[in-house]
mmCIF file of C-alpha atoms in Angstrom:
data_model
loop_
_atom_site.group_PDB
_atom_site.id
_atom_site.type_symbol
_atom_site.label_atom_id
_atom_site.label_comp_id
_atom_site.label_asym_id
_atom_site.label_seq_id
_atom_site.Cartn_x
_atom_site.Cartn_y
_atom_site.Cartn_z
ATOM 1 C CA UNK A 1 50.939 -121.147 -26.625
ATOM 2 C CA UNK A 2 52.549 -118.238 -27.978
ATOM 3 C CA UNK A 3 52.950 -117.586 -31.659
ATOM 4 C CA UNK A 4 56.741 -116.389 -32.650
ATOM 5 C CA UNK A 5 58.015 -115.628 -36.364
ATOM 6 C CA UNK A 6 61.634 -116.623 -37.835
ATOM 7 C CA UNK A 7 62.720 -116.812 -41.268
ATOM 8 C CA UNK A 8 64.491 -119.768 -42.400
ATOM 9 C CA UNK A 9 67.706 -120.078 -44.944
ATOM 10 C CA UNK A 10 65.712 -119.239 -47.685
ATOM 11 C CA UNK A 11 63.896 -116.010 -46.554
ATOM 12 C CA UNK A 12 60.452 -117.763 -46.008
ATOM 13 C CA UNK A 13 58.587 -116.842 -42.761
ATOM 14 C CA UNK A 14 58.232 -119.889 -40.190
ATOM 15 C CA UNK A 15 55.774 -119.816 -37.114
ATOM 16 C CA UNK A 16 56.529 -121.669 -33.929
ATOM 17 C CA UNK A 17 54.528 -122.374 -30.534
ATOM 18 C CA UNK A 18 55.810 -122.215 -27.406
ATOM 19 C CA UNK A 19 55.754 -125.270 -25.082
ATOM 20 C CA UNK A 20 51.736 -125.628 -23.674
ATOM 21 C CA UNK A 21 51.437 -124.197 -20.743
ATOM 22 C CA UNK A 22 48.175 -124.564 -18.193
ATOM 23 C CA UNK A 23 46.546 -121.043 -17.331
ATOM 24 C CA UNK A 24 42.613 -120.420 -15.876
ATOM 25 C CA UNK A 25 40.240 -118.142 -17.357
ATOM 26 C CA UNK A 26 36.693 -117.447 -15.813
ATOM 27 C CA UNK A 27 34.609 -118.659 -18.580
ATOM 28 C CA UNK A 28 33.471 -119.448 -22.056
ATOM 29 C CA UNK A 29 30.596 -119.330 -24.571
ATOM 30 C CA UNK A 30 29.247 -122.582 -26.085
ATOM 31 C CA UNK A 31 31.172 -123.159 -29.510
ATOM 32 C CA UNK A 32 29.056 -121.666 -32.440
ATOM 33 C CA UNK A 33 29.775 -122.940 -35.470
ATOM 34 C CA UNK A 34 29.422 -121.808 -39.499
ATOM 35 C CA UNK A 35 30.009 -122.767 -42.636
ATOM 36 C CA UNK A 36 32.078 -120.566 -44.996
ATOM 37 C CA UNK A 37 30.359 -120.540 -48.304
ATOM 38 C CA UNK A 38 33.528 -119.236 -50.230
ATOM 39 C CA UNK A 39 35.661 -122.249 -49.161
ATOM 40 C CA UNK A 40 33.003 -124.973 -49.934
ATOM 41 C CA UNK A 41 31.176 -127.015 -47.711
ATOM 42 C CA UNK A 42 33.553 -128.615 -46.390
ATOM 43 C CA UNK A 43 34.813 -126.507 -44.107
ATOM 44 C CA UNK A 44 33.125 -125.900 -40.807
ATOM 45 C CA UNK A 45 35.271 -122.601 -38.668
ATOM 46 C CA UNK A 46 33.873 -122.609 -34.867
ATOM 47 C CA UNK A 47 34.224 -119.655 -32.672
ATOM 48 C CA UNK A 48 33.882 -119.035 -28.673
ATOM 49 C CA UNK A 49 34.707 -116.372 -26.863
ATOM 50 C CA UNK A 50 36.812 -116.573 -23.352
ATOM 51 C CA UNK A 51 36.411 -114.786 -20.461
ATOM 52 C CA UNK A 52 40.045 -113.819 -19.015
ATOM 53 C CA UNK A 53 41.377 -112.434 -15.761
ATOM 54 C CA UNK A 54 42.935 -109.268 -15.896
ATOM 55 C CA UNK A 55 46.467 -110.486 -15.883
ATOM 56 C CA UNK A 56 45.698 -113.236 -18.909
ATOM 57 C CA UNK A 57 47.812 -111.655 -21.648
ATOM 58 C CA UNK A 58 47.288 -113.435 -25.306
ATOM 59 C CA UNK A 59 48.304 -112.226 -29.107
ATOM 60 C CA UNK A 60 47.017 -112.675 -32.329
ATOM 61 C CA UNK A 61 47.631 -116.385 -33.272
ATOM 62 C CA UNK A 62 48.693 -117.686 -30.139
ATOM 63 C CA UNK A 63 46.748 -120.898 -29.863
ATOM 64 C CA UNK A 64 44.783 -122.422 -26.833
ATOM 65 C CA UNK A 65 42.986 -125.240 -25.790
ATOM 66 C CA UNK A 66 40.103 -125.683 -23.834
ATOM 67 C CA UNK A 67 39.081 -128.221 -21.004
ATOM 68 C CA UNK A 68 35.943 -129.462 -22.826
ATOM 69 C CA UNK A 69 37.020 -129.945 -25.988
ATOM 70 C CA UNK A 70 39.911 -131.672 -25.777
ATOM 71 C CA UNK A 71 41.939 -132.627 -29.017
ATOM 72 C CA UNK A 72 41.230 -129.371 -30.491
ATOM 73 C CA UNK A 73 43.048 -126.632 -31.091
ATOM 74 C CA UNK A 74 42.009 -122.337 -31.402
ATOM 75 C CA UNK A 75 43.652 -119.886 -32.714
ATOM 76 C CA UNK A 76 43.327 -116.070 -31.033
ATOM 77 C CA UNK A 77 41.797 -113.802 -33.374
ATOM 78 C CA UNK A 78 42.257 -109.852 -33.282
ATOM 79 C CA UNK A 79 43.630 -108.541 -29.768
ATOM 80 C CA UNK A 80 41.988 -109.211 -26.673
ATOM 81 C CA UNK A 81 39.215 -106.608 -24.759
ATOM 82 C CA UNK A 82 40.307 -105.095 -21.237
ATOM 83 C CA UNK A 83 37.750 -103.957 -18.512
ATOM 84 C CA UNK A 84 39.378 -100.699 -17.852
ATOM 85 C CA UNK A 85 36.566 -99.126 -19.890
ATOM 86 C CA UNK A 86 33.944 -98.915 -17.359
ATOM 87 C CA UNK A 87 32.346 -96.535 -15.241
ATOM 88 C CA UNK A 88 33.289 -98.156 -11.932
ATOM 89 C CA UNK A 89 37.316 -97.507 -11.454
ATOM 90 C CA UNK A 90 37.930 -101.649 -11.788
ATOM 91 C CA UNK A 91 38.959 -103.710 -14.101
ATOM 92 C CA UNK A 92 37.413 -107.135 -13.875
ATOM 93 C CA UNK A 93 39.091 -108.545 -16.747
ATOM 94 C CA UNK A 94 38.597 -108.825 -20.526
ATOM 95 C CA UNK A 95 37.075 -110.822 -23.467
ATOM 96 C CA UNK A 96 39.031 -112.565 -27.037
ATOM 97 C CA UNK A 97 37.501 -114.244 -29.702
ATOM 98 C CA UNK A 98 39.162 -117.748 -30.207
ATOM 99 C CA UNK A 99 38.863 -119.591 -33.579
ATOM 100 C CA UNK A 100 39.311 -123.278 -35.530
ATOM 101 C CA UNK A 101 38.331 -124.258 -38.726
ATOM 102 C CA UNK A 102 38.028 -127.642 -38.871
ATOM 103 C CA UNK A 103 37.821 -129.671 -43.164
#
């Protein structure tokens, strides 16, 4: 879902999602989870990182969901790699770091 900025009638910025949509990437790392110790223990942030076809465009804070974990929610983090960087004239696709914290 794509992330998109307004500001309401009192100058505050709002975020809003675009409707779900269903799009295939190749692959994805197990979730790896951690603890941050300057929010507590309470808090437990997981992080996987996708595998995307070439033509799989995604921003910072655009959220997705994943097939085997249903129910929860990511959030993009940073931009997304591209494969054009490679010494054999293709590009095969690219990489993005997805994020949730979860209290």
């Amino acid at each position: 879902m794509a992330c998109h900025t307004d500001e309401d009638d009192y100058g505050n910025v709002v975020q809003w999602w675009d409707e779900a949509v269903t799009r295939y990437i190749y692959g994805a790392n197990s979730p790896v989870s951690s603890e941050d110790p300057t929010r507590g223990t309470s808090f437990l942030i997981v992080t996987r990182v996708l595998l995307l076809p070439k033509t799989f465009a995604l921003s910072p804070f655009d959220k997705i969901t994943l097939p085997d974990e249903p129910g929860y929610e990511y959030s993009v983090e940073g931009v997304q790699s591209e494969g054009t960087r490679n010494p054999f004239g293709w590009n095969p696709g690219g990489t993005v770091t997805v994020r949730r914290v979860d209290a």
